[in-house]
Coordinates of C-alpha atoms in Angstrom, one line a residue:
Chain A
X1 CA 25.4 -24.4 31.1
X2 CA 28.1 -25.7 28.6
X3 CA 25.4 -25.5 25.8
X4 CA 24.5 -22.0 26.8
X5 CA 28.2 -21.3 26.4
X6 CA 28.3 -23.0 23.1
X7 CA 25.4 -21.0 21.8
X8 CA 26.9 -17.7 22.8
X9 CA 30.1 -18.9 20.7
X10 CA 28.2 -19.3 17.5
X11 CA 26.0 -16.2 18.3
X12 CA 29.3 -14.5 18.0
X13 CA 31.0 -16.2 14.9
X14 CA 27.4 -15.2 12.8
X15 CA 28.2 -11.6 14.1
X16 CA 31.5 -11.4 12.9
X17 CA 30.5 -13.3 9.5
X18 CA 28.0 -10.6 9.3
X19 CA 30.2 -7.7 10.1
X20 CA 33.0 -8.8 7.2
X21 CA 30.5 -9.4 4.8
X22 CA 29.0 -6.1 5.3
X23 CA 31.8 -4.2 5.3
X24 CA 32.8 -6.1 1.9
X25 CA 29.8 -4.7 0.5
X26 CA 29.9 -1.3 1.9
X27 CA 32.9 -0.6 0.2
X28 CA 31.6 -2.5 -3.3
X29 CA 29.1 0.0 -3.6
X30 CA 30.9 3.4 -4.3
X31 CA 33.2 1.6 -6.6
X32 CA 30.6 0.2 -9.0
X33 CA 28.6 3.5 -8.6
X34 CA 32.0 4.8 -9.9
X35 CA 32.1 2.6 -13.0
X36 CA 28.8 2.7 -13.9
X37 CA 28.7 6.6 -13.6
X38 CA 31.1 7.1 -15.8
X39 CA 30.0 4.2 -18.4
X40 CA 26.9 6.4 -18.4
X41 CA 28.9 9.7 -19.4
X42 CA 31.1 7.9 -21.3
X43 CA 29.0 5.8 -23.8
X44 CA 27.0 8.4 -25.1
X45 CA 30.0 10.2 -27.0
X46 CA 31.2 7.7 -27.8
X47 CA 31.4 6.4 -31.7
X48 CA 33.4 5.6 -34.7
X49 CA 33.7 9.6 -35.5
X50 CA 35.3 10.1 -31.9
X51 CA 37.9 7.5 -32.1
X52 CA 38.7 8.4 -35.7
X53 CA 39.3 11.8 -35.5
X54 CA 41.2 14.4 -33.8
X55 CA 40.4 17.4 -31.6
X56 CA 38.0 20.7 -33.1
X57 CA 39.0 23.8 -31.6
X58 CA 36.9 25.5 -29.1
X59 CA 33.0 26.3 -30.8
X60 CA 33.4 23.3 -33.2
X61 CA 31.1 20.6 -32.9
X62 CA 32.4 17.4 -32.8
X63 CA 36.2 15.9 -32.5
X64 CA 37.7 12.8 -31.6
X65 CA 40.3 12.0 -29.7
X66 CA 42.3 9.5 -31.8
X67 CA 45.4 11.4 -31.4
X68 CA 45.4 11.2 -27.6
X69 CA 44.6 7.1 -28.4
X70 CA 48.2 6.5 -30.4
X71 CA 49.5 9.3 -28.2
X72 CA 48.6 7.0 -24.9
X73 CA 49.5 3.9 -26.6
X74 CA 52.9 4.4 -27.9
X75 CA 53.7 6.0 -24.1
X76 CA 53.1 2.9 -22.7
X77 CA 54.4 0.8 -25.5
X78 CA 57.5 2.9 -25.1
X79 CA 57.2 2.3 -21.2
X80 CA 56.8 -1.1 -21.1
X81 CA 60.1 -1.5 -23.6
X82 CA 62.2 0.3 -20.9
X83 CA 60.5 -1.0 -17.7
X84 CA 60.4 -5.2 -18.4
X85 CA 63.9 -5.7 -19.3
X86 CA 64.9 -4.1 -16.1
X87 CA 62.2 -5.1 -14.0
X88 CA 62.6 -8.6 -15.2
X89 CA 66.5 -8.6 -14.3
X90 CA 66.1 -7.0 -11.2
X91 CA 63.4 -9.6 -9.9
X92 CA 65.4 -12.5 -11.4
X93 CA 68.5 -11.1 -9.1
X94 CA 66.3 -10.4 -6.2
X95 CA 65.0 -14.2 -6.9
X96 CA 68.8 -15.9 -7.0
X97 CA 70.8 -13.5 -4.3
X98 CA 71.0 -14.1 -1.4
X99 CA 70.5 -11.4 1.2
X100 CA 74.0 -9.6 1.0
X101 CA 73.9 -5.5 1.1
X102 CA 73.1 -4.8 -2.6
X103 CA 70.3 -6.7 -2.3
X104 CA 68.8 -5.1 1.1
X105 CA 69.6 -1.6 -0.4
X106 CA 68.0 -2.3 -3.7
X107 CA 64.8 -3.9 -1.9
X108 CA 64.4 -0.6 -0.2
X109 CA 64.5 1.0 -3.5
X110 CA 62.0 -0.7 -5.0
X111 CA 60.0 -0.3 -1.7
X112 CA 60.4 3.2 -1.9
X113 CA 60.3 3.7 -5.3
X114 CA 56.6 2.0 -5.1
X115 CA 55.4 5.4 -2.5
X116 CA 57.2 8.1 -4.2
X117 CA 54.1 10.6 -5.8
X118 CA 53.9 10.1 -9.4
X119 CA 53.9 13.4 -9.4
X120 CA 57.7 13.8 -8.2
X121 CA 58.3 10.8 -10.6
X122 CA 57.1 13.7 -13.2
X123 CA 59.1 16.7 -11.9
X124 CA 62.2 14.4 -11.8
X125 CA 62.3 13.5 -15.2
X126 CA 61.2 16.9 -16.4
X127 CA 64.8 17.7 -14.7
X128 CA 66.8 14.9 -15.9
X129 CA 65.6 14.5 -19.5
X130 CA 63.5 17.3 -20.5
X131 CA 65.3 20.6 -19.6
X132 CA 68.7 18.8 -20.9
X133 CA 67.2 18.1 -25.0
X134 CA 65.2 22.0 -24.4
X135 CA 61.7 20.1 -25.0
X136 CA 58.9 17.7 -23.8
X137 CA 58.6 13.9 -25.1
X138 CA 56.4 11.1 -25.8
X139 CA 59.6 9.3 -24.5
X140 CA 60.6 11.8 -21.6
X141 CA 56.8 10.6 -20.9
X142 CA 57.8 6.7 -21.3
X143 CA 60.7 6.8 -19.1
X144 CA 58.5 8.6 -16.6
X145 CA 55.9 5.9 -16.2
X146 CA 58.4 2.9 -16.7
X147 CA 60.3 3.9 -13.2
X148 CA 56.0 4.1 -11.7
X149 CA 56.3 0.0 -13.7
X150 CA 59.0 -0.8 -12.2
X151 CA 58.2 -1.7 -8.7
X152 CA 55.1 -4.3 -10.1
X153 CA 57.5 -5.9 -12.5
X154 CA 60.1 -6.4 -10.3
X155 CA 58.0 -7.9 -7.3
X156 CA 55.9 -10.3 -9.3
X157 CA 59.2 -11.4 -11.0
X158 CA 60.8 -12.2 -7.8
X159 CA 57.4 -13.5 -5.9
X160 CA 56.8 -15.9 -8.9
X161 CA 60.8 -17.4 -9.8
X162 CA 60.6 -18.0 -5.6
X163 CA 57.7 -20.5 -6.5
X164 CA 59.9 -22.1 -9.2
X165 CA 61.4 -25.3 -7.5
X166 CA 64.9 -25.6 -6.7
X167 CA 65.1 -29.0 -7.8
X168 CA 64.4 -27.7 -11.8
X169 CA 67.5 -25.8 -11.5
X170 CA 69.1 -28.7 -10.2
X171 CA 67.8 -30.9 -12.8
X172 CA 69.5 -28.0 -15.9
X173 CA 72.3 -27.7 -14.1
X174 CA 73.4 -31.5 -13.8
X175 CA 72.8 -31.9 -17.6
X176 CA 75.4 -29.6 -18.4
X177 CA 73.4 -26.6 -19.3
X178 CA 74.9 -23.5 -18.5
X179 CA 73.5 -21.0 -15.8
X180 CA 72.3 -18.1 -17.7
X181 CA 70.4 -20.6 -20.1
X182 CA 69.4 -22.3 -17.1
X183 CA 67.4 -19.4 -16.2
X184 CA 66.1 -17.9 -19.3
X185 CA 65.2 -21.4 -21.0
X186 CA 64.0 -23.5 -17.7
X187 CA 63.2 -20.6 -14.8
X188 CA 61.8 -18.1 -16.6
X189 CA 59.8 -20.3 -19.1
X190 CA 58.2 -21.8 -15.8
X191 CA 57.5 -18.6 -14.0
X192 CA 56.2 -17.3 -17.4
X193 CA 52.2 -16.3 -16.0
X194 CA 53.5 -14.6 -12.9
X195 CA 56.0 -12.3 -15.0
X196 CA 53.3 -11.6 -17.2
X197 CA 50.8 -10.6 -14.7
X198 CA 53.3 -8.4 -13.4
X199 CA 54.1 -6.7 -16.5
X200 CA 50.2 -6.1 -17.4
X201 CA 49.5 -4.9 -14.0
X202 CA 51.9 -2.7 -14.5
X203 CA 50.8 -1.4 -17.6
X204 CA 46.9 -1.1 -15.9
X205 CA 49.0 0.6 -12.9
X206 CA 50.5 3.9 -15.5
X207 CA 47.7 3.7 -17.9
X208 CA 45.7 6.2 -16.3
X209 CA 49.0 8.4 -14.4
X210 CA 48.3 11.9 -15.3
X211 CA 50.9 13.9 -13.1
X212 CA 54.3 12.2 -14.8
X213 CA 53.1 12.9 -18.1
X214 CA 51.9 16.9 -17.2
X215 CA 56.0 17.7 -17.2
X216 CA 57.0 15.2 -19.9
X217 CA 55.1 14.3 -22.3
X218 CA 52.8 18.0 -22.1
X219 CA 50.3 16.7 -24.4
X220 CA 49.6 18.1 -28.1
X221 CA 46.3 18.5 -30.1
X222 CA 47.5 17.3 -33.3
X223 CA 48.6 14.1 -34.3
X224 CA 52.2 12.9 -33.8
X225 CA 54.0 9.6 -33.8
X226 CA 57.7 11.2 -33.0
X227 CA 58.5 10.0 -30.0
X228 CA 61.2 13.0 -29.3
X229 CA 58.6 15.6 -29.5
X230 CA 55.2 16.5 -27.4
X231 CA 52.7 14.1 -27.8
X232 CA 48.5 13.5 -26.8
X233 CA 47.8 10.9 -24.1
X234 CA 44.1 10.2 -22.8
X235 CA 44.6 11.1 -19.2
X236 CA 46.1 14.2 -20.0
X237 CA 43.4 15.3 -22.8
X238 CA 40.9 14.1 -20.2
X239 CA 42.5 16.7 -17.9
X240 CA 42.8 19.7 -19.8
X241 CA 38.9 18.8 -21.0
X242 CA 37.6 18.6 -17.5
X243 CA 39.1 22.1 -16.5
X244 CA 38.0 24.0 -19.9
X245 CA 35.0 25.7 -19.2
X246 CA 32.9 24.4 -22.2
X247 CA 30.1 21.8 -21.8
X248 CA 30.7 20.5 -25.0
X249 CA 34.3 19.3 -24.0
X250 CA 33.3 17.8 -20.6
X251 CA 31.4 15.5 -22.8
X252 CA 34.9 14.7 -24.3
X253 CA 36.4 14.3 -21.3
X254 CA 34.1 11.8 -20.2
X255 CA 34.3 9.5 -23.4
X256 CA 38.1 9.3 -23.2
X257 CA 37.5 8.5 -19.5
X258 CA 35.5 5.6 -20.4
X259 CA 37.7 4.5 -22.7
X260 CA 40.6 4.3 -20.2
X261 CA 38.6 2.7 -18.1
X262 CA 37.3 0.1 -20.1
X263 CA 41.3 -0.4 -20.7
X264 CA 42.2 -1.2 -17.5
X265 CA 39.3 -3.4 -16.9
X266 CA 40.5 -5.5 -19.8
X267 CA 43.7 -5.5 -18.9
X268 CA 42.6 -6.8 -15.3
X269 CA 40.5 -9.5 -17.0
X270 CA 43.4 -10.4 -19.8
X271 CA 45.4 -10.8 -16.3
X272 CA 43.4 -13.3 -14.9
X273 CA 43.0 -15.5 -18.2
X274 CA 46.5 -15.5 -18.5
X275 CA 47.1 -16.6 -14.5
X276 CA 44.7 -20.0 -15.2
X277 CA 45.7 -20.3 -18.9
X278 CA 49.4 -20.3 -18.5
X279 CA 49.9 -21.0 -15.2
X280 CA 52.8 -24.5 -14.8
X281 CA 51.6 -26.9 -12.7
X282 CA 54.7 -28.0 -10.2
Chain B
X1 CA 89.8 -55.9 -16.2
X2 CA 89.4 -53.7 -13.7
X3 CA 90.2 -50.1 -13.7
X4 CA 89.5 -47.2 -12.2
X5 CA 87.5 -43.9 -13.8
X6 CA 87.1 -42.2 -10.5
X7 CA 89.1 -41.2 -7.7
X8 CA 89.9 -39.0 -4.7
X9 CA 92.5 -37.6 -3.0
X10 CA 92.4 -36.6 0.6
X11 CA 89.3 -34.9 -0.2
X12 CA 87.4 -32.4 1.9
X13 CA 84.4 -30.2 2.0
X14 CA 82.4 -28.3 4.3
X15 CA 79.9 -25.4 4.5
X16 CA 80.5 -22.8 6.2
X17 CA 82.0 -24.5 9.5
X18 CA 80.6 -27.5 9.6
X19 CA 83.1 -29.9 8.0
X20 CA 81.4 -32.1 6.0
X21 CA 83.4 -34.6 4.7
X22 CA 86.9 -35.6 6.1
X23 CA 89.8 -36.7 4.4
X24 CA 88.0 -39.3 1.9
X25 CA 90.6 -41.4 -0.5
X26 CA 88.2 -43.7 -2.8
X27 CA 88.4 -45.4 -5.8
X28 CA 85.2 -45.9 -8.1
X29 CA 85.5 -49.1 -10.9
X30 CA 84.3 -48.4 -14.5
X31 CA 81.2 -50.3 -15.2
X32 CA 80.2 -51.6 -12.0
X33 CA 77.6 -49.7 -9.6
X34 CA 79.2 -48.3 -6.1
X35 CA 76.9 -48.0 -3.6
X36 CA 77.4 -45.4 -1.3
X37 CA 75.5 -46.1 2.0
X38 CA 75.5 -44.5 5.6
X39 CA 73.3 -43.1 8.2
X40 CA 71.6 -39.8 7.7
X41 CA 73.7 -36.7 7.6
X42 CA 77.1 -38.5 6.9
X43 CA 78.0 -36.8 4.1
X44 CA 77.0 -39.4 1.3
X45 CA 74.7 -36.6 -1.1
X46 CA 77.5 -34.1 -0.4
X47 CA 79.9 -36.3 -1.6
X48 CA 78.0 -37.5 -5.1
X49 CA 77.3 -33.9 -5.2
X50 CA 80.8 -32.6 -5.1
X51 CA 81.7 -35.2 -7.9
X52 CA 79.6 -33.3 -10.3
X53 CA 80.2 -30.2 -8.7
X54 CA 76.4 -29.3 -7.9
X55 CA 77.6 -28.8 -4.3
X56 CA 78.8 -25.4 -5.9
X57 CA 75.1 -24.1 -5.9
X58 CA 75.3 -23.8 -1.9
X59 CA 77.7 -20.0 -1.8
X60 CA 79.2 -21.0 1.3
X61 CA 80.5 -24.5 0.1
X62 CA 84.3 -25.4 0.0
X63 CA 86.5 -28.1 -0.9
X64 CA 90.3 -29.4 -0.4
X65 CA 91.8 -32.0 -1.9
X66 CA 91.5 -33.6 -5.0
X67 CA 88.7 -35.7 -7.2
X68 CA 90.1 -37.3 -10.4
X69 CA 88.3 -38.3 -13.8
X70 CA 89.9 -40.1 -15.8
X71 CA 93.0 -38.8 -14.3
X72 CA 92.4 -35.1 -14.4
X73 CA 91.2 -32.9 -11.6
X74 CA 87.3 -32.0 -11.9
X75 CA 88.3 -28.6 -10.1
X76 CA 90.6 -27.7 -13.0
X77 CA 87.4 -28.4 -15.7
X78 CA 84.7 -25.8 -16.5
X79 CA 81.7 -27.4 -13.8
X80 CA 79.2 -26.9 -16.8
X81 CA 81.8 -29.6 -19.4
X82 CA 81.5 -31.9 -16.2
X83 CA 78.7 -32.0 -15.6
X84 CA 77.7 -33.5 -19.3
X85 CA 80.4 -35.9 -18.5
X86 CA 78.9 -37.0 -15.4
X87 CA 75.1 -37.3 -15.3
X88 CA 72.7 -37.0 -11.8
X89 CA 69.1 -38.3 -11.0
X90 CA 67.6 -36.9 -7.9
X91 CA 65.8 -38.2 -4.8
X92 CA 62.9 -36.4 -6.2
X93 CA 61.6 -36.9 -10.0
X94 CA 62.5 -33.3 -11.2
X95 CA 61.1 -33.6 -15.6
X96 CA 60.7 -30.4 -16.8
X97 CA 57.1 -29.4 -16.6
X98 CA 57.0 -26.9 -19.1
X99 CA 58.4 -29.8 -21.7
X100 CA 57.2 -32.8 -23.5
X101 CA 58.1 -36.5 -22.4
X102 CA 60.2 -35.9 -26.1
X103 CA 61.5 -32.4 -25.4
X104 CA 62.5 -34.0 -21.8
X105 CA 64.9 -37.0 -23.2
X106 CA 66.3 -34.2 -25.3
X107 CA 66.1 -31.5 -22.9
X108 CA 70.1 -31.7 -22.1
X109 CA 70.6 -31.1 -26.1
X110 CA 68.0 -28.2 -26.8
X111 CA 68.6 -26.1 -23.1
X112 CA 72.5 -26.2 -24.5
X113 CA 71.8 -25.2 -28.5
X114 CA 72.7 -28.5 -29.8
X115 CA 71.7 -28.5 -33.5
X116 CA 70.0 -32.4 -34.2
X117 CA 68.8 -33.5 -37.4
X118 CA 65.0 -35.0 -36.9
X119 CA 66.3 -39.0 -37.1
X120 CA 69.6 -38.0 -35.1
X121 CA 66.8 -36.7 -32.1
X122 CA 64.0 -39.7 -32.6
X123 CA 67.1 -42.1 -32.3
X124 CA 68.6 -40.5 -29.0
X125 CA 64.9 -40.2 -27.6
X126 CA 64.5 -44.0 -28.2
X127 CA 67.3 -45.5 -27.2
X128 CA 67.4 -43.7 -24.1
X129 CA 63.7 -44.4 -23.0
X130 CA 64.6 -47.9 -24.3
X131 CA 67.7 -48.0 -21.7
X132 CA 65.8 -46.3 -18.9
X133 CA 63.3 -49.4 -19.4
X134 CA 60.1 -47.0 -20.1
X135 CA 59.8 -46.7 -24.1
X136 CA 57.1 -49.3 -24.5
X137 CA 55.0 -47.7 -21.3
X138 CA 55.2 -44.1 -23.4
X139 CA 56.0 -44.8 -26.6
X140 CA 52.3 -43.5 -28.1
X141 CA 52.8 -40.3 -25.6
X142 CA 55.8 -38.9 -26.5
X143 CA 54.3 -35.6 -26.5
X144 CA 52.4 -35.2 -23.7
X145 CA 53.9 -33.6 -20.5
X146 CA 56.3 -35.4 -18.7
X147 CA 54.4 -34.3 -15.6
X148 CA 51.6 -36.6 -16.6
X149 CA 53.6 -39.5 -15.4
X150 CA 53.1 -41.8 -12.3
X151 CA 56.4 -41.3 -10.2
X152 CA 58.1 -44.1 -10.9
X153 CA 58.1 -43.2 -14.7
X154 CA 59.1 -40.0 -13.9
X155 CA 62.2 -41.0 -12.3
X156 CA 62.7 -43.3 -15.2
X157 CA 62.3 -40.2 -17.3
X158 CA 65.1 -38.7 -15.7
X159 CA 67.1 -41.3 -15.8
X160 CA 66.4 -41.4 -20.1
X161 CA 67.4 -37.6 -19.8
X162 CA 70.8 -37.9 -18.4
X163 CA 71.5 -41.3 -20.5
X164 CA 70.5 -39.0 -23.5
X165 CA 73.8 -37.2 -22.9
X166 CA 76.0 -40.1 -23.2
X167 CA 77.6 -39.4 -19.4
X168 CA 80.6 -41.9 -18.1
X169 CA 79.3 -41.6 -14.7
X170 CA 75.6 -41.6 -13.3
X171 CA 75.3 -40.2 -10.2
X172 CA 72.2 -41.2 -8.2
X173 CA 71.3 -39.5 -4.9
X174 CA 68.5 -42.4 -3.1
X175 CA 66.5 -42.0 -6.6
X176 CA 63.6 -44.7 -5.0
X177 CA 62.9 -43.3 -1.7
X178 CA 60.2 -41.4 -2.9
X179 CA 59.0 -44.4 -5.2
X180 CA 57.0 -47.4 -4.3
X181 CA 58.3 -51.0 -4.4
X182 CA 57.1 -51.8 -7.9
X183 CA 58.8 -48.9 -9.6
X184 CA 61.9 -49.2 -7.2
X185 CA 62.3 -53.0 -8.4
X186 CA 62.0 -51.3 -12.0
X187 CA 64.7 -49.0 -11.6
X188 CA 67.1 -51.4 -9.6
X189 CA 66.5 -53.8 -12.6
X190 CA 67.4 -51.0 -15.0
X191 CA 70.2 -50.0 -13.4
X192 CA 71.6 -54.1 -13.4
X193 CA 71.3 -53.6 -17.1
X194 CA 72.8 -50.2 -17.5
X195 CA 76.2 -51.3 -16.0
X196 CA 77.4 -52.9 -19.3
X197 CA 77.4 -49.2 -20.4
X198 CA 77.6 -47.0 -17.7
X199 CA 79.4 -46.3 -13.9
X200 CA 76.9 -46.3 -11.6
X201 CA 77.5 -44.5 -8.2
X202 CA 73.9 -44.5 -6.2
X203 CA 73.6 -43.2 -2.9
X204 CA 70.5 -45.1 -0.8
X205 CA 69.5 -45.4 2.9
X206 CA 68.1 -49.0 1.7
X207 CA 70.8 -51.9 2.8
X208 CA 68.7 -54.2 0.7
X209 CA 69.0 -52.4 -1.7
X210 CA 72.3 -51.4 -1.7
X211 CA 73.3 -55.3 -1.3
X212 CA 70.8 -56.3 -4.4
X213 CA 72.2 -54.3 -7.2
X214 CA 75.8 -53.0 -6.2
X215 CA 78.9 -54.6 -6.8
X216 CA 81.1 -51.8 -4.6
X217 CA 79.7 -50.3 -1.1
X218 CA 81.5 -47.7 0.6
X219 CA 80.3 -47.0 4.0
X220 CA 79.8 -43.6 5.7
X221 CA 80.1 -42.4 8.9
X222 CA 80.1 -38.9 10.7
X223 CA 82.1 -37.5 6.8
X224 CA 84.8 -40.4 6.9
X225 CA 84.9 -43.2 4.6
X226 CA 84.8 -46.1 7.6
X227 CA 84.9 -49.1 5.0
X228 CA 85.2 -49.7 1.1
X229 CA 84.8 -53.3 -0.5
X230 CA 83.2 -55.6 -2.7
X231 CA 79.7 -56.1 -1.6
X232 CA 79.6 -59.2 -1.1
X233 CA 82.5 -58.8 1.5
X234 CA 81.0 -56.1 3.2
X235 CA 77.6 -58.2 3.8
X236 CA 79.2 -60.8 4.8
X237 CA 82.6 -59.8 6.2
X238 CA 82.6 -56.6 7.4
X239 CA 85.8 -55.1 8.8
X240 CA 84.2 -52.2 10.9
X241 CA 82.9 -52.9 13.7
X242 CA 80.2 -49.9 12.6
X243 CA 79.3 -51.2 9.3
X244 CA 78.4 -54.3 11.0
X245 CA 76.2 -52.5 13.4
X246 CA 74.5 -50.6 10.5
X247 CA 74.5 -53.6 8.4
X248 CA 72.6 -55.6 10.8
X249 CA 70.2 -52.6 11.9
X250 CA 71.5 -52.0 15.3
X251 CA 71.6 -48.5 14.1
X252 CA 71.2 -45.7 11.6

């Protein structure tokens, strides 16, 4: 009886074992599918002439998309300027308050801040900064994506400077050493993978947002490194390719896909080197 | 000679509601080691605490009364001026894991900008290893991680760290309960030796302990200073009917 019962147990535990596992690979499937498909599209335009040169109008053969590249880049660079000072600050606050009323109301922020639609993000700025200065930015584009870096930043920065132990603190503050060098020169330096995590993750988070940058940024097919006027970014070119009716652009569209792509997959990997390279052992 | 660097005045502290420590009038003796001892939750590591000021880091913390150094109120000074002036180990070894053994001794100089020449910083590193009785045990490591010390040379580590900054007082809240009995007879020895320099003020559950090295012991009970002598008086002829009891281990 009892080892009937005891079978019937472990009968069940293999099911359930069974059950996560396939699940786990059920939903593995349509997301390498995904990768691979487009690795497919992708690598086949892609070469030194497309990520040297810039865009041939329509009948053309060839064209690069080397201005949507610096375009993309200096957005996020731009971005990531705004966003990690802030974010930093804000997650070293929400680290140290305690829970008083700024703190609850600035939590829900973030918190909602995280679900708002890029998209609104986008429309948002286009009202705040772009209708103002009478034309769309690289920049208007930066600000847009660092409030979609924000939330990232700011959780990560908080989640990791919890980990920190108290007793460090203690130790810089008994010697004398004031508290705002306490916490850039003992805190942060110890919470240093977790902030940096946070910030690439961030980064992988907006590299591929097209709706923010549709109102801000608008996208331009020549090349441009003024950050004041309209500017190429790779999601945005991959838009505008995908919707043109020519074949030969699709083919476009699907090499800067793969290259944002591969971007954030480095990115992600670069995130876990630096989480078992850097991480401080307490 | 004896004189006095440290003393309160019908001190008091609490957090929040709970009063903490009640109406405490002590005097601590330069260059001798006070031993504060007491049963748990008496108030002994708030009161260390509040000498330094570190008591500050709890928000709902308050004081009354006064604590005098060298005749001026430590509530008139700037807590961060203090607290170079008055050096703390912990119950816990606490190095700085990000730092060297090196960058550790000299932590206290670097975290507040000090500029050192490159003799002025080798000097201050060995002298204080050599005073916190560990130099010869890391002297060929002195730039490996502080966290790759046993814990017994940790603590000693932190003891070199806040002897680095040249403190009057030591502060030392039960610094070899976490320690085992070879590296707690190492630090009770180095803290013998450091009295020549330094005032030592140690807090520790450990009446051996406290009767081994101290030459003050002020006993704790319920936040009120219950007895304050020499220790040899207190072993041996306590007033207080409750310092006996604790003395003799009928309680605490």
């Amino acid at each position: 009886m009892m080892k009937e019962r005891l079978r019937f147990r472990e009968t069940r535990n293999m099911i359930f074992k069974f059950f996560i596992i396939v699940c786990t690979l059920i939903s593995i499937i349509p997301l390498v599918l995904l990768i691979v498909y487009i690795f497919r599209q992708g690598i086949s335009v892609i070469n030194w002439h497309f990520l040297t040169s810039l865009p041939k109008p329509v009948g053309e053969a060839g064209g690069g998309i080397l201005n949507a590249l610096i375009g993309s880049l200096l957005i996020i660079l731009v971005a990531t300027m705004i966003a990690v000072p802030f974010g930093v600050s804000m997650g070293m606050y929400f680290s140290e308050s305690s829970p008083n009323w700024v703190y609850k109301i600035a939590h829900l922020c973030v918190d909602v801040l995280q679900g708002i639609p890029s998209i609104v993000i986008g429309i948002i700025i286009y009202i705040w900064l772009v209708k103002p200065f009478g034309q769309f930015s690289a920049f208007s584009g930066s600000v847009a994506l660092s409030f979609m870096m924000l939330p990232s930043i700011i959780k990560s920065t908080e989640e990791t400077l919890k980990l920190v132990p108290h007793s460090l603190k203690e130790a810089s503050l008994s010697l004398g050493v004031p508290y705002y060098k306490t916490m850039l020169r003992v805190i942060m330096p110890a919470g240093i993978s977790g902030i940096l995590n946070g910030i690439i993750l961030g980064v992988a988070r907006v590299a591929g947002e097209t709706a923010p940058l549709l109102f801000t940024a608008f996208g331009n097919p020549f090349m441009s490194f003024n950050i004041f006027k309209p500017i190429a970014s790779l999601p945005l070119i991959i838009f505008n390719y995908a919707i043109s009716p020519y074949e030969d652009w699709h083919r476009l569209a699907w090499g800067a896909s793969f290259i944002l792509v591969s971007m954030v997959l480095i990115l992600n990997i670069i995130t876990k080197v630096t989480e078992t390279r850097w991480k401080v052992q307490f | 000679m004896e004189s006095t660097i440290l003393r309160t005045e019908d001190f008091n502290a609490s957090f929040g509601t709970t009063h903490v420590l009640k109406n405490l009038n002590i005097k601590i003796q330069r260059k001798k080691i006070t031993a504060i001892m007491g049963p748990s939750g008496c108030g002994k590591s708030t009161f260390i605490r509040c000498i330094n000021r570190m008591h500050e880091l709890n928000s709902n913390a308050t004081t009354k009364g006064k604590i005098y150094l060298d005749g001026q109120n430590i509530y008139e000074q700037n807590p961060t001026i203090l607290r170079r002036k008055i050096g703390m180990v912990f119950q816990n070894p606490n190095p700085f894991n990000t730092m060297s053994i090196y960058q550790n001794v000299l932590a206290g100089y670097t975290l507040n900008s000090y500029k050192l020449t490159r003799t002025k910083k080798d000097e201050i590193v060995e002298e204080s290893l050599k005073n916190a009785a560990l130099w010869d045990e890391v002297k060929n490591t002195l730039h490996k991680k502080g966290t790759f010390l046993s814990g017994g040379q940790q603590q000693r580590l932190c003891i070199a760290r806040s002897l680095a900054m040249k403190p009057e007082i030591i502060l030392l809240d039960e610094p070899t309960s976490a320690l085992d009995p070879i590296s707690t007879s190492k630090i009770e020895e180095l803290l013998y030796g450091l009295k020549r320099i330094y005032t030592i003020i140690i807090v520790t559950h450990n009446i051996q302990q406290a009767g081994r090295i101290s030459d003050y012991t002020a006993f704790f009970y319920l936040g009120e200073l219950t007895e304050m002598d020499e220790t040899k008086t207190i072993f041996t002829n306590p007033k207080n009917i409750q310092t006996q009891n604790y003395i003799t281990g009928r309680f605490g």
